[in-house]
XYZ file of C-alpha atoms in Angstrom:
526
model
C -41.592 -16.172 24.337
C -38.411 -17.718 22.981
C -40.185 -21.036 22.329
C -43.033 -19.239 20.591
C -40.534 -17.331 18.440
C -38.808 -20.596 17.468
C -42.135 -22.063 16.467
C -43.005 -19.100 14.254
C -39.512 -18.521 12.854
C -37.640 -21.835 13.066
C -34.761 -20.761 10.811
C -34.068 -17.301 12.179
C -30.242 -17.089 12.367
C -30.374 -14.231 14.904
C -32.091 -16.281 17.603
C -29.917 -18.702 19.597
C -30.888 -22.352 19.165
C -32.548 -24.304 21.956
C -30.713 -27.082 23.687
C -27.530 -27.355 25.667
C -25.003 -26.987 22.817
C -24.785 -24.228 20.193
C -24.691 -25.680 16.668
C -21.612 -23.526 15.893
C -19.647 -25.625 18.355
C -20.326 -28.688 16.223
C -18.006 -27.298 13.562
C -14.631 -29.008 13.197
C -11.945 -27.170 15.173
C -9.968 -26.466 12.001
C -12.963 -24.696 10.461
C -13.618 -22.628 13.581
C -9.925 -21.615 13.597
C -10.251 -20.530 9.984
C -13.341 -18.467 10.824
C -11.406 -16.744 13.603
C -8.513 -15.980 11.255
C -10.906 -14.554 8.651
C -12.563 -12.360 11.272
C -9.179 -11.103 12.427
C -8.172 -10.225 8.871
C -11.393 -8.270 8.311
C -11.181 -6.497 11.667
C -7.577 -5.380 11.115
C -8.100 -4.367 7.491
C -11.041 -2.096 8.388
C -9.053 -0.165 11.009
C -5.981 0.108 8.821
C -8.016 1.076 5.747
C -9.549 3.949 7.713
C -6.085 5.087 8.751
C -4.775 4.987 5.187
C -7.833 6.762 3.809
C -7.261 9.624 6.241
C -3.665 9.935 5.056
C -4.640 9.901 1.395
C -7.367 12.501 1.864
C -4.875 14.756 3.598
C -2.344 14.329 0.802
C -4.922 14.885 -1.875
C -5.999 18.137 -0.205
C -2.418 19.392 -0.001
C -1.368 18.004 -3.396
C 2.007 17.329 -1.857
C 3.847 14.238 -0.770
C 3.273 12.169 1.961
C 0.932 6.926 1.475
C -0.020 1.403 2.856
C -0.745 -0.455 5.521
C -1.485 -3.883 5.833
C -3.044 -6.022 8.183
C -2.440 -6.621 9.477
C -3.366 -17.289 31.636
C -2.518 -20.425 29.833
C -4.953 -22.571 31.819
C -7.946 -24.335 30.317
C -10.027 -21.162 30.523
C -11.443 -21.211 34.052
C -13.356 -18.393 35.670
C -10.347 -16.786 37.341
C -8.370 -16.543 34.122
C -11.335 -15.066 32.285
C -11.665 -12.326 34.872
C -7.990 -11.555 34.669
C -8.258 -11.086 30.951
C -10.460 -8.029 31.317
C -7.279 -6.000 31.544
C -6.660 -6.876 27.929
C -9.971 -5.360 26.969
C -9.345 -2.190 28.940
C -5.917 -1.659 27.452
C -7.171 -2.419 23.978
C -10.061 -0.006 24.285
C -7.917 2.829 25.601
C -5.383 2.366 22.837
C -7.692 3.749 20.178
C -10.517 6.131 21.017
C -11.837 5.969 17.451
C -12.509 2.269 17.908
C -13.644 1.598 21.520
C -14.360 -2.055 20.844
C -11.682 -4.470 22.046
C -9.529 -6.282 19.482
C -11.068 -9.249 17.723
C -8.929 -11.929 19.463
C -10.085 -10.647 22.852
C -13.721 -10.641 21.722
C -13.783 -14.249 20.502
C -11.811 -15.497 23.498
C -14.514 -14.129 25.844
C -17.544 -15.733 24.186
C -17.405 -19.080 25.961
C -14.974 -21.642 27.317
C -14.897 -23.605 24.051
C -14.177 -20.546 21.914
C -11.569 -19.449 24.427
C -9.688 -22.723 24.157
C -9.877 -22.640 20.355
C -8.734 -18.997 20.310
C -5.742 -19.833 22.514
C -4.863 -22.734 20.213
C -5.055 -20.484 17.121
C -1.611 -18.923 17.461
C -1.949 -16.738 14.361
C -4.869 -14.983 16.061
C -2.403 -13.327 18.449
C 0.415 -12.710 15.969
C -0.937 -9.460 14.428
C 0.214 -6.695 16.754
C -1.246 -3.214 16.246
C -0.095 -0.319 18.457
C -1.675 3.107 17.994
C -0.855 6.523 19.432
C -3.188 6.205 22.412
C -1.550 3.070 23.808
C 0.972 3.436 26.616
C 3.196 1.328 28.876
C 3.102 -1.321 30.129
C 1.414 -2.417 26.858
C -0.356 -5.380 28.471
C -2.057 -6.421 25.244
C 1.258 -6.499 23.354
C 2.808 -8.651 26.076
C -0.199 -10.969 26.021
C -0.013 -11.344 22.253
C 3.713 -12.028 22.307
C 3.137 -14.766 24.881
C 0.109 -16.394 23.271
C 1.504 -16.342 19.729
C 4.374 -18.537 20.974
C 6.721 -19.121 17.981
C 4.378 -17.841 15.235
C 5.657 -15.202 12.782
C 4.687 -11.674 13.888
C 3.070 -8.945 11.781
C 3.609 -5.602 13.530
C 2.034 -2.219 12.813
C 3.029 0.791 14.944
C 1.558 4.281 14.568
C 3.438 6.973 16.516
C 1.776 9.916 14.791
C -0.107 12.366 17.054
C -3.863 12.136 17.030
C -6.535 14.486 18.323
C -8.743 12.869 20.933
C -11.529 15.061 22.309
C -9.734 18.028 23.925
C -6.207 16.624 23.841
C -3.592 15.293 21.445
C -2.450 11.728 21.983
C 1.172 10.986 21.167
C 3.625 8.515 22.718
C 6.678 9.852 24.501
C 10.168 8.760 23.565
C 10.309 6.657 26.726
C 7.070 4.963 25.699
C 8.551 4.072 22.310
C 11.784 2.818 23.870
C 9.772 0.594 26.220
C 7.683 -0.741 23.321
C 10.765 -1.659 21.288
C 12.251 -3.337 24.366
C 9.256 -5.681 24.293
C 9.390 -6.360 20.561
C 13.092 -6.649 19.714
C 13.718 -9.831 21.762
C 11.258 -11.428 19.323
C 12.897 -9.975 16.200
C 13.692 -13.475 14.992
C 9.890 -13.906 14.644
C 9.170 -10.654 12.795
C 7.507 -11.324 9.454
C 6.476 -7.737 8.759
C 7.103 -4.427 10.510
C 5.460 -1.138 9.551
C 6.230 2.017 11.472
C 4.578 5.425 10.961
C 6.062 8.537 12.584
C 5.818 12.306 12.220
C 8.809 12.960 14.483
C 12.048 11.591 13.082
C 13.439 11.075 16.573
C 11.072 8.114 16.887
C 12.527 6.635 13.711
C 16.006 7.053 15.171
C 14.872 5.079 18.208
C 13.799 2.275 15.900
C 17.178 2.325 14.139
C 18.923 2.100 17.493
C 16.723 -0.794 18.624
C 17.253 -3.005 15.576
C 20.892 -2.224 14.731
C 22.458 -3.480 17.950
C 25.285 -5.874 16.954
C 24.146 -8.250 19.695
C 20.651 -8.579 18.254
C 19.550 -11.938 16.925
C 19.043 -12.624 13.232
C 15.941 -11.589 11.269
C 15.358 -14.840 9.376
C 11.595 -14.479 8.774
C 11.266 -10.806 7.814
C 9.502 -10.378 4.470
C 8.116 -6.811 4.694
C 9.750 -3.630 5.959
C 7.768 -0.386 5.809
C 9.149 2.801 7.368
C 7.028 5.935 6.885
C 7.957 9.461 7.964
C 5.427 12.245 7.416
C 6.368 15.586 8.950
C 3.186 17.506 9.760
C 4.790 20.894 9.071
C 7.277 21.248 6.213
C 7.297 17.724 4.826
C 10.757 16.558 5.916
C 11.855 17.998 9.245
C 15.323 17.288 10.599
C 16.755 14.160 8.998
C 20.330 14.929 9.995
C 22.288 12.094 11.574
C 25.969 11.575 12.248
C 25.968 8.868 9.596
C 23.498 7.022 7.407
C 21.384 4.788 9.652
C 22.033 1.056 9.673
C 19.411 -1.608 10.128
C 19.750 -5.239 11.022
C 23.284 -6.231 11.887
C 22.487 -9.594 10.345
C 21.122 -10.914 7.044
C 17.429 -10.842 6.045
C 17.177 -13.735 3.582
C 13.386 -13.653 3.043
C 12.947 -9.908 2.511
C 10.574 -9.298 -0.406
C 9.024 -5.850 0.162
C 10.723 -2.599 1.216
C 8.992 0.780 1.601
C 11.080 3.774 2.704
C 8.851 6.839 2.911
C 10.954 9.901 3.730
C 13.343 7.556 5.567
C 16.959 7.129 4.504
C 19.379 4.363 5.371
C 22.912 3.272 4.597
C 22.273 2.280 0.983
C 25.263 -0.107 1.003
C 23.841 -2.480 3.624
C 23.450 -6.070 2.366
C 19.773 -6.301 3.334
C 18.910 -3.746 0.634
C 21.953 -3.645 -1.642
C 21.799 -7.364 -2.399
C 18.257 -8.412 -1.572
C 17.989 -11.155 -4.180
C 14.391 -12.012 -3.220
C 13.066 -8.447 -3.376
C 9.836 -8.179 -5.392
C 8.513 -4.766 -4.302
C 10.563 -1.591 -3.750
C 9.054 1.801 -2.943
C 11.228 4.867 -2.374
C 9.310 8.054 -1.647
C 9.874 11.690 -0.729
C 13.610 11.782 -0.099
C 15.411 15.136 -0.150
C 18.282 15.250 -2.611
C 21.060 14.967 -0.027
C 19.854 11.670 1.461
C 19.154 9.799 -1.780
C 21.478 7.022 -2.970
C 24.017 7.861 -5.632
C 23.354 6.465 -9.089
C 25.992 3.774 -8.534
C 24.319 2.632 -5.275
C 20.841 2.870 -6.785
C 21.954 0.731 -9.726
C 23.518 -1.795 -7.340
C 20.209 -2.146 -5.466
C 18.238 -2.788 -8.666
C 20.813 -5.161 -10.141
C 20.831 -7.069 -6.844
C 17.060 -7.704 -7.106
C 16.571 -9.897 -10.209
C 13.034 -10.884 -9.142
C 11.761 -7.306 -8.678
C 8.158 -6.909 -9.913
C 7.032 -3.530 -8.580
C 9.088 -0.344 -8.486
C 7.771 2.957 -7.136
C 9.780 6.188 -7.237
C 7.814 9.104 -5.780
C 10.035 12.157 -5.525
C 12.909 9.805 -4.875
C 15.455 7.662 -6.662
C 19.084 8.397 -7.499
C 20.597 11.723 -6.470
C 21.849 14.201 -9.031
C 20.668 14.859 -12.582
C 20.916 12.420 -15.526
C 24.273 13.850 -16.752
C 25.694 12.883 -13.327
C 24.578 9.258 -13.661
C 27.829 7.975 -15.044
C 29.921 5.170 -13.604
C 33.582 4.989 -14.529
C 34.175 1.575 -16.187
C 36.593 -0.774 -14.451
C 39.644 -1.524 -16.627
C 39.311 -4.972 -18.171
C 35.630 -5.350 -17.290
C 33.478 -7.047 -19.926
C 30.258 -5.358 -18.814
C 29.264 -1.764 -19.369
C 28.262 -0.236 -15.996
C 26.353 2.486 -17.862
C 24.147 0.131 -19.876
C 20.402 0.355 -19.135
C 19.411 -1.454 -15.955
C 17.719 -4.688 -16.930
C 14.466 -5.010 -14.977
C 13.024 -7.852 -16.981
C 10.370 -8.869 -14.426
C 9.020 -5.461 -13.388
C 5.323 -5.296 -14.265
C 4.302 -2.241 -12.178
C 6.073 1.117 -12.212
C 5.170 4.353 -10.383
C 6.823 7.600 -11.483
C 5.712 10.663 -9.530
C 6.831 14.158 -8.517
C 10.006 14.337 -10.607
C 11.203 17.092 -12.881
C 10.656 16.351 -16.552
C 14.418 16.052 -17.109
C 14.816 13.489 -14.358
C 11.710 11.505 -15.374
C 12.998 11.219 -18.942
C 16.431 10.268 -17.637
C 14.986 7.439 -15.560
C 12.988 6.065 -18.486
C 16.115 6.018 -20.631
C 18.144 4.192 -17.990
C 15.592 1.436 -17.247
C 14.827 -1.535 -19.501
C 11.232 -2.602 -18.706
C 10.145 -5.224 -21.266
C 7.439 -6.792 -19.034
C 5.746 -3.561 -17.902
C 1.943 -3.848 -17.670
C 0.926 -1.105 -15.222
C 2.133 2.520 -15.077
C 1.291 5.368 -12.684
C 2.154 8.965 -13.635
C 1.727 11.883 -11.241
C 3.222 15.300 -11.984
C 1.667 18.518 -10.768
C 3.836 21.414 -11.912
C 5.632 22.343 -15.112
C 5.270 21.217 -18.716
C 5.733 17.507 -19.437
C 5.205 17.576 -23.189
C 8.699 16.185 -23.834
C 7.989 13.328 -21.415
C 4.896 12.388 -23.416
C 6.991 12.264 -26.596
C 9.475 10.047 -24.752
C 6.688 7.687 -23.736
C 5.229 7.353 -27.238
C 8.645 6.882 -28.820
C 10.705 3.664 -28.846
C 11.305 2.410 -25.323
C 14.740 1.789 -23.887
C 16.062 -1.588 -24.989
C 19.247 -3.567 -24.571
C 21.988 -3.377 -27.158
C 22.206 -5.134 -29.451
C 18.421 -4.897 -29.636
C 16.674 -8.225 -29.051
C 13.319 -7.072 -30.398
C 11.751 -4.495 -32.655
C 11.642 -1.198 -30.703
C 8.177 -0.358 -29.410
C 6.904 2.330 -27.103
C 6.590 1.648 -23.406
C 2.882 2.499 -23.645
C 2.144 -0.148 -26.274
C 2.584 -2.932 -23.709
C 0.440 -1.399 -20.963
C -2.759 -2.957 -19.675
C -3.337 -0.441 -16.859
C -2.585 3.296 -16.737
C -3.215 5.728 -13.885
C -2.707 9.419 -14.617
C -3.037 11.498 -11.466
C -1.485 14.576 -13.070
C 0.276 15.255 -16.371
C 0.510 18.935 -17.361
C 1.309 19.125 -21.071
C -0.079 20.381 -24.380
C -3.615 19.243 -25.105
C -2.633 17.447 -28.300
C -0.339 15.141 -26.329
C -3.256 13.088 -25.053
C -4.173 11.968 -28.565
C -0.575 10.807 -28.951
C -0.887 8.817 -25.729
C -4.104 7.160 -26.875
C -2.597 6.223 -30.221
C -0.055 4.029 -28.411
C -2.376 2.495 -25.818
C -3.738 -0.217 -28.068
C -3.605 -2.927 -25.375
C -4.852 -0.831 -22.462
C -7.698 -2.405 -20.478
C -7.962 -0.074 -17.478
C -7.621 3.728 -17.426
C -7.768 5.742 -14.205
C -7.982 9.542 -14.450
C -8.019 11.230 -11.040
C -7.950 14.753 -12.465
C -11.170 16.531 -13.406
C -9.593 18.271 -16.416
C -7.927 15.058 -17.630
C -11.258 13.248 -17.450
C -12.909 15.836 -19.687
C -10.098 15.741 -22.255
C -9.964 11.957 -22.430
C -13.747 11.596 -22.739
C -13.660 13.874 -25.766
C -11.061 11.547 -27.273
C -12.831 8.313 -26.265
C -16.124 9.221 -27.928
C -14.491 10.341 -31.172
C -14.938 8.222 -34.310
C -17.792 6.103 -35.501
C -16.342 2.748 -36.586
C -14.413 0.149 -34.626
C -11.172 1.156 -36.261
C -11.712 4.772 -35.269
C -12.386 4.172 -31.588
C -9.352 4.936 -29.408
C -8.195 2.393 -26.824
C -9.971 -0.582 -28.442
C -9.212 -2.976 -25.540
C -10.440 -0.633 -22.794
C -13.045 -2.222 -20.492
C -12.599 -0.317 -17.181
C -12.666 3.466 -16.847
C -12.299 5.728 -13.800
C -13.120 9.404 -14.309
C -13.184 12.274 -11.826
C -15.262 14.710 -13.853
C -17.587 15.159 -16.804
C -21.276 15.417 -17.614
C -23.827 12.619 -17.736
C -24.462 13.177 -21.431
C -20.744 12.853 -22.222
C -20.462 9.626 -20.241
C -23.520 8.157 -21.913
C -22.160 9.146 -25.296
C -18.848 7.374 -24.589
C -20.604 4.215 -23.398
C -23.066 4.179 -26.303
C -20.518 4.797 -29.076
C -18.079 2.203 -27.785
C -20.868 -0.353 -27.494
C -22.084 0.407 -31.026
C -18.508 0.021 -32.287
C -18.158 -3.421 -30.682
C -15.629 -2.342 -28.028
C -17.885 -1.795 -24.988
C -16.894 -0.647 -21.549
C -17.893 -3.104 -18.833
C -16.981 -1.125 -15.694
C -17.351 2.608 -15.084
C -16.385 4.416 -11.882
C -17.160 8.124 -11.620
C -16.288 10.794 -9.076
C -18.971 12.550 -7.088
C -18.023 15.789 -8.843
C -19.388 14.443 -12.139
C -22.498 16.285 -13.300
C -25.005 13.428 -13.399
C -28.774 13.678 -13.349
C -30.990 10.931 -11.964
C -31.836 9.715 -15.458
C -28.101 9.583 -16.307
C -27.396 7.406 -13.284
C -30.343 5.139 -14.094
C -29.273 4.768 -17.751
C -25.652 4.008 -16.842
C -26.673 1.393 -14.295
C -28.910 -0.289 -16.834
C -26.287 -0.271 -19.585
C -23.111 -1.116 -17.656
C -22.127 -4.376 -16.028
C -20.569 -2.326 -13.205
C -21.346 1.311 -12.445
C -20.318 2.926 -9.178
C -19.485 6.259 -7.648
C -15.935 6.493 -6.465
C -14.084 8.850 -4.129
C -10.857 9.948 -5.823
C -8.010 10.378 -3.352
């Protein structure tokens, strides 16, 4: 039957070739290694994307704080070793009931002897360590990966949050977590990234204890540190400690990305206070009493001259703007209260602040290179903030350029929530002359902005003349078609349109939009 099938369908890729050797094994070893690495990246990103999506849906439903995750026996491969490896598969499968399949490295290493030898030689294949709530000691897979990755840099993702599994809740015990860290910390000199998610702050304290031992080796390869605390009940839980936690008794010279989500540290530590290579800093959901003072916050930003992305979600300096004053040092030639010069920051997130504090932050930060802005405020009246945004932006003194608004430089704007007077949105649009992408995740905002976008008849009257990509969460099909048609007639067409499932679209609306847009898709707003 197989020969007959080959005769009828000679090029069917789903039928194994005849002969002794599979054509895939004729590929150069370097190419097969690359294929394995690509498969690993896809496999890890799918699992982690699902995890993040669940978090974001939960946050969106609550409209309160809480979310990034990244990817993330030494014989020739005889029969005995292959049989012994089945333990890896069992442990991998039991570690995550949502995904019963074994991890990708285990799968490819069990295909055949050739693939097994190539998989063992591809050290990066074993260097992405993912530990979920269902895993438990002795963590055979983790031990196997640590051994087979040899000296390769490690990317580690640990999820200690409880998870419902059939009729029980899976959650590691403190002893489990201690045992896990005892496996990982001897390899801390190989850590390239570490991301830890907890809903019990005691687990975070165990991490602090594991990595702050004065006897621990250096952390020379660490580039990414992500610590996420999401209390399932009141949002913060008990963060009290005898003193601010310390991390890494030694220097972290390659650190480029830091995310502290509800997690506080000693803000004076060199790894964060003078991280000269830092390009991405995200501080989120810190109660007032554990935030850095303005002086410490300013020190962190001044110590990161290459910073490109700054995210402050219900976090930042403690106190109110009138408290953000630093007493000048006698004889000093620099003004410690001058705006903080963030000349390379292109992306800024400002969310869940009072209007007074949001305005205070904008006045204290000099952001001449800003291209992308995210605004998310859910309660109160932010009309004064809008006027601050459309007015002249903070600049250095003496001014080096003609004052312009912060909005006039933007190419991307995401507004998740901005309660203010209706007329304020026309003011915003009047300053967004260079905007190319607008993302509106609020149904009401979408309606208001569509009314503005379809106003006018000539090119000079069309708001946001550079806009090519639009995300909207609400609106009717006729309104969307009107916006698309008028902007096309005016010579400033949209090329990409993403709409929420709550939009009121008929079948003919969907068909018309698909025919008249380069890209038209439905999009789940979270």
